[in-house]
mmCIF file of N, CA and C in Angstrom:
data_model
loop_
_atom_site.group_PDB
_atom_site.id
_atom_site.type_symbol
_atom_site.label_atom_id
_atom_site.label_comp_id
_atom_site.label_asym_id
_atom_site.label_seq_id
_atom_site.Cartn_x
_atom_site.Cartn_y
_atom_site.Cartn_z
ATOM 1 N N MET A 1 12.133 9.802 44.833
ATOM 2 C CA MET A 1 12.429 8.445 44.405
ATOM 3 C C MET A 1 13.838 8.420 43.820
ATOM 4 N N SER A 2 14.592 7.405 44.169
ATOM 5 C CA SER A 2 15.978 7.339 43.709
ATOM 6 C C SER A 2 16.037 7.011 42.212
ATOM 7 N N LEU A 3 17.074 7.530 41.608
ATOM 8 C CA LEU A 3 17.283 7.313 40.178
ATOM 9 C C LEU A 3 17.475 5.825 39.880
ATOM 10 N N ARG A 4 18.175 5.134 40.748
ATOM 11 C CA ARG A 4 18.419 3.705 40.543
ATOM 12 C C ARG A 4 17.111 2.911 40.565
ATOM 13 N N ARG A 5 16.203 3.273 41.454
ATOM 14 C CA ARG A 5 14.917 2.572 41.522
ATOM 15 C C ARG A 5 14.107 2.808 40.244
ATOM 16 N N ILE A 6 14.099 4.043 39.750
ATOM 17 C CA ILE A 6 13.393 4.347 38.499
ATOM 18 C C ILE A 6 13.994 3.541 37.347
ATOM 19 N N GLU A 7 15.314 3.437 37.300
ATOM 20 C CA GLU A 7 15.973 2.653 36.245
ATOM 21 C C GLU A 7 15.550 1.188 36.307
ATOM 22 N N LYS A 8 15.470 0.637 37.510
ATOM 23 C CA LYS A 8 15.037 -0.762 37.657
ATOM 24 C C LYS A 8 13.585 -0.931 37.224
ATOM 25 N N ILE A 9 12.752 0.017 37.590
ATOM 26 C CA ILE A 9 11.342 -0.025 37.178
ATOM 27 C C ILE A 9 11.243 0.050 35.660
ATOM 28 N N ASN A 10 12.036 0.918 35.038
ATOM 29 C CA ASN A 10 12.053 1.015 33.576
ATOM 30 C C ASN A 10 12.449 -0.319 32.940
ATOM 31 N N GLU A 11 13.456 -0.978 33.500
ATOM 32 C CA GLU A 11 13.898 -2.270 32.974
ATOM 33 C C GLU A 11 12.796 -3.323 33.086
ATOM 34 N N VAL A 12 12.130 -3.357 34.230
ATOM 35 C CA VAL A 12 11.072 -4.346 34.438
ATOM 36 C C VAL A 12 9.897 -4.078 33.496
ATOM 37 N N ILE A 13 9.507 -2.811 33.368
ATOM 38 C CA ILE A 13 8.397 -2.480 32.464
ATOM 39 C C ILE A 13 8.776 -2.824 31.033
ATOM 40 N N ASN A 14 10.004 -2.524 30.643
ATOM 41 C CA ASN A 14 10.476 -2.865 29.298
ATOM 42 C C ASN A 14 10.335 -4.362 29.055
ATOM 43 N N ARG A 15 10.846 -5.164 29.964
ATOM 44 C CA ARG A 15 10.808 -6.619 29.816
ATOM 45 C C ARG A 15 9.368 -7.142 29.796
ATOM 46 N N GLU A 16 8.532 -6.669 30.717
ATOM 47 C CA GLU A 16 7.167 -7.189 30.827
ATOM 48 C C GLU A 16 6.292 -6.761 29.647
ATOM 49 N N VAL A 17 6.404 -5.515 29.225
ATOM 50 C CA VAL A 17 5.609 -5.063 28.078
ATOM 51 C C VAL A 17 6.061 -5.799 26.822
ATOM 52 N N SER A 18 7.345 -6.009 26.695
ATOM 53 C CA SER A 18 7.861 -6.772 25.554
ATOM 54 C C SER A 18 7.274 -8.187 25.545
ATOM 55 N N ASP A 19 7.271 -8.834 26.693
ATOM 56 C CA ASP A 19 6.689 -10.180 26.794
ATOM 57 C C ASP A 19 5.198 -10.171 26.474
ATOM 58 N N ILE A 20 4.488 -9.185 26.970
ATOM 59 C CA ILE A 20 3.049 -9.077 26.710
ATOM 60 C C ILE A 20 2.792 -8.909 25.212
ATOM 61 N N LEU A 21 3.577 -8.053 24.576
ATOM 62 C CA LEU A 21 3.399 -7.836 23.137
ATOM 63 C C LEU A 21 3.697 -9.114 22.350
ATOM 64 N N LYS A 22 4.721 -9.852 22.759
ATOM 65 C CA LYS A 22 5.072 -11.090 22.057
ATOM 66 C C LYS A 22 4.002 -12.159 22.236
ATOM 67 N N ARG A 23 3.545 -12.325 23.483
ATOM 68 C CA ARG A 23 2.620 -13.413 23.795
ATOM 69 C C ARG A 23 1.178 -13.100 23.433
ATOM 70 N N ASP A 24 0.723 -11.917 23.810
ATOM 71 C CA ASP A 24 -0.710 -11.643 23.790
ATOM 72 C C ASP A 24 -1.163 -10.686 22.701
ATOM 73 N N PHE A 25 -0.234 -10.030 22.061
ATOM 74 C CA PHE A 25 -0.586 -9.072 21.030
ATOM 75 C C PHE A 25 -0.154 -9.655 19.705
ATOM 76 N N SER A 26 -1.103 -10.031 18.905
ATOM 77 C CA SER A 26 -0.767 -10.728 17.657
ATOM 78 C C SER A 26 -0.069 -9.768 16.694
ATOM 79 N N LEU A 27 1.241 -9.903 16.634
ATOM 80 C CA LEU A 27 2.038 -9.084 15.721
ATOM 81 C C LEU A 27 2.023 -9.720 14.343
ATOM 82 N N ASP A 28 1.862 -8.897 13.344
ATOM 83 C CA ASP A 28 1.973 -9.394 11.977
ATOM 84 C C ASP A 28 3.407 -9.856 11.750
ATOM 85 N N SER A 29 3.558 -10.882 10.946
ATOM 86 C CA SER A 29 4.912 -11.369 10.668
ATOM 87 C C SER A 29 5.705 -10.341 9.860
ATOM 88 N N GLU A 30 5.002 -9.390 9.268
ATOM 89 C CA GLU A 30 5.653 -8.365 8.452
ATOM 90 C C GLU A 30 6.085 -7.150 9.271
ATOM 91 N N ILE A 31 5.681 -7.084 10.541
ATOM 92 C CA ILE A 31 6.005 -5.931 11.381
ATOM 93 C C ILE A 31 7.029 -6.345 12.430
ATOM 94 N N PHE A 32 8.058 -5.534 12.558
ATOM 95 C CA PHE A 32 9.086 -5.750 13.564
ATOM 96 C C PHE A 32 9.021 -4.585 14.544
ATOM 97 N N CYS A 33 8.692 -4.870 15.793
ATOM 98 C CA CYS A 33 8.537 -3.842 16.811
ATOM 99 C C CYS A 33 9.529 -4.095 17.937
ATOM 100 N N THR A 34 10.272 -3.061 18.309
ATOM 101 C CA THR A 34 11.252 -3.156 19.374
ATOM 102 C C THR A 34 11.023 -2.024 20.368
ATOM 103 N N ILE A 35 11.107 -2.353 21.646
ATOM 104 C CA ILE A 35 11.049 -1.303 22.670
ATOM 105 C C ILE A 35 12.455 -0.758 22.819
ATOM 106 N N ILE A 36 12.609 0.520 22.506
ATOM 107 C CA ILE A 36 13.926 1.152 22.567
ATOM 108 C C ILE A 36 14.274 1.527 24.000
ATOM 109 N N LYS A 37 13.321 2.159 24.667
ATOM 110 C CA LYS A 37 13.552 2.538 26.061
ATOM 111 C C LYS A 37 12.216 2.833 26.719
ATOM 112 N N VAL A 38 12.257 2.884 28.041
ATOM 113 C CA VAL A 38 11.081 3.224 28.838
ATOM 114 C C VAL A 38 11.487 4.364 29.763
ATOM 115 N N ASP A 39 10.669 5.397 29.820
ATOM 116 C CA ASP A 39 10.885 6.527 30.725
ATOM 117 C C ASP A 39 9.695 6.604 31.675
ATOM 118 N N THR A 40 9.950 6.360 32.951
ATOM 119 C CA THR A 40 8.894 6.420 33.954
ATOM 120 C C THR A 40 9.056 7.698 34.759
ATOM 121 N N SER A 41 7.936 8.350 35.028
ATOM 122 C CA SER A 41 7.968 9.593 35.801
ATOM 123 C C SER A 41 8.345 9.286 37.252
ATOM 124 N N PRO A 42 8.944 10.248 37.950
ATOM 125 C CA PRO A 42 9.359 10.024 39.344
ATOM 126 C C PRO A 42 8.202 9.651 40.279
ATOM 127 N N ASP A 43 6.990 10.096 39.950
ATOM 128 C CA ASP A 43 5.846 9.746 40.802
ATOM 129 C C ASP A 43 5.230 8.399 40.428
ATOM 130 N N LEU A 44 5.796 7.725 39.424
ATOM 131 C CA LEU A 44 5.389 6.397 38.954
ATOM 132 C C LEU A 44 3.983 6.351 38.365
ATOM 133 N N LYS A 45 3.450 7.485 37.965
ATOM 134 C CA LYS A 45 2.102 7.494 37.412
ATOM 135 C C LYS A 45 2.070 7.263 35.905
ATOM 136 N N HIS A 46 3.173 7.563 35.227
ATOM 137 C CA HIS A 46 3.200 7.452 33.765
ATOM 138 C C HIS A 46 4.530 6.867 33.298
ATOM 139 N N SER A 47 4.430 6.040 32.270
ATOM 140 C CA SER A 47 5.623 5.511 31.608
ATOM 141 C C SER A 47 5.474 5.717 30.112
ATOM 142 N N LYS A 48 6.521 6.249 29.508
ATOM 143 C CA LYS A 48 6.565 6.390 28.060
ATOM 144 C C LYS A 48 7.382 5.225 27.517
ATOM 145 N N VAL A 49 6.736 4.434 26.682
ATOM 146 C CA VAL A 49 7.400 3.289 26.068
ATOM 147 C C VAL A 49 7.732 3.683 24.633
ATOM 148 N N HIS A 50 9.022 3.868 24.362
ATOM 149 C CA HIS A 50 9.487 4.294 23.048
ATOM 150 C C HIS A 50 9.685 3.074 22.163
ATOM 151 N N LEU A 51 9.026 3.087 21.007
ATOM 152 C CA LEU A 51 9.042 1.946 20.098
ATOM 153 C C LEU A 51 9.716 2.285 18.779
ATOM 154 N N SER A 52 10.391 1.296 18.248
ATOM 155 C CA SER A 52 10.886 1.358 16.882
ATOM 156 C C SER A 52 10.052 0.350 16.099
ATOM 157 N N ILE A 53 9.504 0.775 14.968
ATOM 158 C CA ILE A 53 8.607 -0.079 14.193
ATOM 159 C C ILE A 53 9.080 -0.112 12.739
ATOM 160 N N TYR A 54 9.250 -1.332 12.236
ATOM 161 C CA TYR A 54 9.602 -1.540 10.831
ATOM 162 C C TYR A 54 8.532 -2.403 10.190
ATOM 163 N N PRO A 55 8.140 -2.195 8.992
ATOM 164 C CA PRO A 55 8.470 -1.056 8.146
ATOM 165 C C PRO A 55 7.765 0.207 8.637
ATOM 166 N N GLU A 56 8.401 1.300 8.366
ATOM 167 C CA GLU A 56 7.939 2.596 8.859
ATOM 168 C C GLU A 56 6.529 2.926 8.375
ATOM 169 N N LYS A 57 6.185 2.517 7.174
ATOM 170 C CA LYS A 57 4.870 2.856 6.623
ATOM 171 C C LYS A 57 3.733 2.151 7.363
ATOM 172 N N ARG A 58 4.038 1.056 8.070
ATOM 173 C CA ARG A 58 3.008 0.339 8.824
ATOM 174 C C ARG A 58 2.869 0.845 10.255
ATOM 175 N N ALA A 59 3.735 1.768 10.663
ATOM 176 C CA ALA A 59 3.744 2.262 12.042
ATOM 177 C C ALA A 59 2.417 2.906 12.473
ATOM 178 N N PRO A 60 1.802 3.784 11.671
ATOM 179 C CA PRO A 60 0.554 4.410 12.133
ATOM 180 C C PRO A 60 -0.560 3.406 12.439
ATOM 181 N N SER A 61 -0.732 2.417 11.582
ATOM 182 C CA SER A 61 -1.789 1.434 11.830
ATOM 183 C C SER A 61 -1.448 0.561 13.035
ATOM 184 N N PHE A 62 -0.180 0.234 13.206
ATOM 185 C CA PHE A 62 0.243 -0.560 14.350
ATOM 186 C C PHE A 62 0.028 0.206 15.657
ATOM 187 N N LEU A 63 0.388 1.482 15.669
ATOM 188 C CA LEU A 63 0.191 2.307 16.870
ATOM 189 C C LEU A 63 -1.287 2.458 17.204
ATOM 190 N N LYS A 64 -2.108 2.531 16.186
ATOM 191 C CA LYS A 64 -3.556 2.619 16.408
ATOM 192 C C LYS A 64 -4.066 1.345 17.096
ATOM 193 N N ARG A 65 -3.602 0.190 16.614
ATOM 194 C CA ARG A 65 -3.979 -1.085 17.242
ATOM 195 C C ARG A 65 -3.486 -1.150 18.678
ATOM 196 N N LEU A 66 -2.264 -0.686 18.910
ATOM 197 C CA LEU A 66 -1.716 -0.679 20.264
ATOM 198 C C LEU A 66 -2.543 0.195 21.198
ATOM 199 N N SER A 67 -2.923 1.363 20.726
ATOM 200 C CA SER A 67 -3.689 2.270 21.585
ATOM 201 C C SER A 67 -5.058 1.696 21.931
ATOM 202 N N LYS A 68 -5.643 0.927 21.004
ATOM 203 C CA LYS A 68 -6.924 0.279 21.298
ATOM 204 C C LYS A 68 -6.769 -0.818 22.352
ATOM 205 N N GLN A 69 -5.620 -1.439 22.395
ATOM 206 C CA GLN A 69 -5.355 -2.536 23.328
ATOM 207 C C GLN A 69 -4.643 -2.082 24.607
ATOM 208 N N LYS A 70 -4.429 -0.794 24.745
ATOM 209 C CA LYS A 70 -3.638 -0.265 25.858
ATOM 210 C C LYS A 70 -4.181 -0.681 27.220
ATOM 211 N N ASP A 71 -5.492 -0.649 27.401
ATOM 212 C CA ASP A 71 -6.079 -1.037 28.688
ATOM 213 C C ASP A 71 -5.769 -2.492 29.026
ATOM 214 N N LYS A 72 -5.883 -3.361 28.046
ATOM 215 C CA LYS A 72 -5.575 -4.780 28.273
ATOM 216 C C LYS A 72 -4.099 -4.971 28.618
ATOM 217 N N ILE A 73 -3.250 -4.249 27.925
ATOM 218 C CA ILE A 73 -1.809 -4.340 28.183
ATOM 219 C C ILE A 73 -1.503 -3.861 29.594
ATOM 220 N N GLU A 74 -2.119 -2.761 30.007
ATOM 221 C CA GLU A 74 -1.900 -2.229 31.352
ATOM 222 C C GLU A 74 -2.410 -3.196 32.422
ATOM 223 N N LYS A 75 -3.533 -3.850 32.186
ATOM 224 C CA LYS A 75 -4.054 -4.832 33.151
ATOM 225 C C LYS A 75 -3.104 -6.006 33.297
ATOM 226 N N LYS A 76 -2.580 -6.474 32.182
ATOM 227 C CA LYS A 76 -1.626 -7.588 32.240
ATOM 228 C C LYS A 76 -0.340 -7.153 32.950
ATOM 229 N N LEU A 77 0.084 -5.931 32.692
ATOM 230 C CA LEU A 77 1.265 -5.406 33.356
ATOM 231 C C LEU A 77 1.023 -5.310 34.864
ATOM 232 N N PHE A 78 -0.153 -4.844 35.251
ATOM 233 C CA PHE A 78 -0.505 -4.728 36.661
ATOM 234 C C PHE A 78 -0.430 -6.091 37.345
ATOM 235 N N SER A 79 -0.890 -7.130 36.674
ATOM 236 C CA SER A 79 -0.862 -8.466 37.269
ATOM 237 C C SER A 79 0.565 -9.008 37.407
ATOM 238 N N LYS A 80 1.488 -8.507 36.602
ATOM 239 C CA LYS A 80 2.874 -8.980 36.632
ATOM 240 C C LYS A 80 3.742 -8.242 37.649
ATOM 241 N N LEU A 81 3.429 -6.960 37.885
ATOM 242 C CA LEU A 81 4.281 -6.142 38.739
ATOM 243 C C LEU A 81 3.803 -6.171 40.186
ATOM 244 N N CYS A 82 4.745 -6.179 41.086
ATOM 245 C CA CYS A 82 4.422 -6.125 42.515
ATOM 246 C C CYS A 82 4.677 -4.705 43.013
ATOM 247 N N MET A 83 3.809 -3.803 42.587
ATOM 248 C CA MET A 83 3.950 -2.395 42.948
ATOM 249 C C MET A 83 2.589 -1.857 43.372
ATOM 250 N N ARG A 84 2.618 -0.920 44.289
ATOM 251 C CA ARG A 84 1.364 -0.283 44.689
ATOM 252 C C ARG A 84 0.795 0.549 43.552
ATOM 253 N N ILE A 85 1.663 1.306 42.919
ATOM 254 C CA ILE A 85 1.262 2.149 41.798
ATOM 255 C C ILE A 85 1.871 1.566 40.533
ATOM 256 N N VAL A 86 1.029 1.235 39.583
ATOM 257 C CA VAL A 86 1.518 0.776 38.278
ATOM 258 C C VAL A 86 1.265 1.901 37.287
ATOM 259 N N PRO A 87 2.303 2.353 36.599
ATOM 260 C CA PRO A 87 2.156 3.509 35.710
ATOM 261 C C PRO A 87 1.231 3.258 34.519
ATOM 262 N N LYS A 88 0.588 4.317 34.095
ATOM 263 C CA LYS A 88 -0.157 4.298 32.843
ATOM 264 C C LYS A 88 0.868 4.345 31.714
ATOM 265 N N ILE A 89 0.590 3.591 30.665
ATOM 266 C CA ILE A 89 1.535 3.456 29.548
ATOM 267 C C ILE A 89 1.145 4.391 28.409
ATOM 268 N N ASP A 90 2.134 5.063 27.875
ATOM 269 C CA ASP A 90 1.983 5.833 26.636
ATOM 270 C C ASP A 90 2.997 5.275 25.644
ATOM 271 N N PHE A 91 2.510 4.866 24.480
ATOM 272 C CA PHE A 91 3.398 4.353 23.442
ATOM 273 C C PHE A 91 3.828 5.505 22.546
ATOM 274 N N ILE A 92 5.136 5.633 22.366
ATOM 275 C CA ILE A 92 5.720 6.709 21.572
ATOM 276 C C ILE A 92 6.497 6.077 20.419
ATOM 277 N N TYR A 93 6.188 6.519 19.213
ATOM 278 C CA TYR A 93 6.916 6.030 18.043
ATOM 279 C C TYR A 93 8.214 6.815 17.921
ATOM 280 N N ASN A 94 9.330 6.109 17.935
ATOM 281 C CA ASN A 94 10.647 6.723 17.907
ATOM 282 C C ASN A 94 11.287 6.471 16.544
ATOM 283 N N LYS A 95 11.557 7.533 15.822
ATOM 284 C CA LYS A 95 12.124 7.416 14.473
ATOM 285 C C LYS A 95 13.642 7.553 14.457
ATOM 286 N N THR A 96 14.277 7.527 15.599
ATOM 287 C CA THR A 96 15.719 7.753 15.677
ATOM 288 C C THR A 96 16.498 6.768 14.818
ATOM 289 N N GLU A 97 16.145 5.490 14.901
ATOM 290 C CA GLU A 97 16.895 4.489 14.135
ATOM 291 C C GLU A 97 16.706 4.677 12.634
ATOM 292 N N GLN A 98 15.497 5.038 12.216
ATOM 293 C CA GLN A 98 15.264 5.266 10.788
ATOM 294 C C GLN A 98 16.077 6.462 10.303
ATOM 295 N N LYS A 99 16.141 7.502 11.127
ATOM 296 C CA LYS A 99 16.930 8.681 10.757
ATOM 297 C C LYS A 99 18.415 8.320 10.668
ATOM 298 N N ALA A 100 18.886 7.519 11.604
ATOM 299 C CA ALA A 100 20.294 7.101 11.588
ATOM 300 C C ALA A 100 20.585 6.269 10.342
ATOM 301 N N ASP A 101 19.670 5.378 9.980
ATOM 302 C CA ASP A 101 19.848 4.586 8.761
ATOM 303 C C ASP A 101 19.916 5.475 7.529
ATOM 304 N N HIS A 102 19.062 6.493 7.480
ATOM 305 C CA HIS A 102 19.050 7.409 6.342
ATOM 306 C C HIS A 102 20.358 8.201 6.267
ATOM 307 N N ILE A 103 20.848 8.673 7.402
ATOM 308 C CA ILE A 103 22.113 9.413 7.432
ATOM 309 C C ILE A 103 23.256 8.513 6.989
ATOM 310 N N GLU A 104 23.257 7.271 7.461
ATOM 311 C CA GLU A 104 24.291 6.324 7.060
ATOM 312 C C GLU A 104 24.244 6.067 5.554
ATOM 313 N N TYR A 105 23.041 5.951 5.006
ATOM 314 C CA TYR A 105 22.877 5.759 3.566
ATOM 315 C C TYR A 105 23.451 6.961 2.806
ATOM 316 N N LEU A 106 23.126 8.182 3.268
ATOM 317 C CA LEU A 106 23.630 9.384 2.594
ATOM 318 C C LEU A 106 25.149 9.474 2.667
ATOM 319 N N LEU A 107 25.720 9.149 3.815
ATOM 320 C CA LEU A 107 27.177 9.193 3.957
ATOM 321 C C LEU A 107 27.851 8.159 3.041
ATOM 322 N N LYS A 108 27.258 6.984 2.959
ATOM 323 C CA LYS A 108 27.803 5.954 2.067
ATOM 324 C C LYS A 108 27.730 6.417 0.614
ATOM 325 N N ARG A 109 26.630 7.055 0.262
ATOM 326 C CA ARG A 109 26.458 7.547 -1.104
ATOM 327 C C ARG A 109 27.505 8.619 -1.429
ATOM 328 N N ILE A 110 27.745 9.525 -0.493
ATOM 329 C CA ILE A 110 28.759 10.564 -0.689
ATOM 330 C C ILE A 110 30.137 9.912 -0.833
ATOM 331 N N HIS A 111 30.419 8.950 0.019
ATOM 332 C CA HIS A 111 31.697 8.255 -0.034
ATOM 333 C C HIS A 111 31.877 7.565 -1.392
ATOM 334 N N ASP A 112 30.834 6.879 -1.870
ATOM 335 C CA ASP A 112 30.896 6.190 -3.154
ATOM 336 C C ASP A 112 31.098 7.176 -4.314
ATOM 337 N N GLU A 113 30.468 8.350 -4.224
ATOM 338 C CA GLU A 113 30.629 9.361 -5.280
ATOM 339 C C GLU A 113 32.041 9.925 -5.306
ATOM 340 N N GLN A 114 32.641 10.055 -4.125
ATOM 341 C CA GLN A 114 34.001 10.568 -4.051
ATOM 342 C C GLN A 114 35.001 9.560 -4.589
ATOM 343 N N GLN A 115 34.693 8.274 -4.453
ATOM 344 C CA GLN A 115 35.584 7.218 -4.945
ATOM 345 C C GLN A 115 35.545 7.116 -6.469
ATOM 346 N N SER A 116 34.429 7.563 -7.078
ATOM 347 C CA SER A 116 34.280 7.442 -8.544
ATOM 348 C C SER A 116 35.083 8.461 -9.293
#
């Protein structure tokens, strides 16, 4: 399978799963969930949907709710995509942005201490 086709499939899955989560998955107003990226296997059997979830302390309970609803999400995705094989979805919690925020905070703190 060509790399370009996989990239397009990743984009479509990203957009459709995002729409499904917004429309059909009742998100708490206190939780902010963003799909960072989607990685689909070359055989199109599996897609890893990387999520950023704020606040971080609510992430475990949110992921638990997502995993319980995974079958419904996959069915809705299947109805949206015009593909013979629709990948199974795995939701992955990605802490990269939180780590970057923490590093930025530490660097700012060091900078402020040097200025004093």
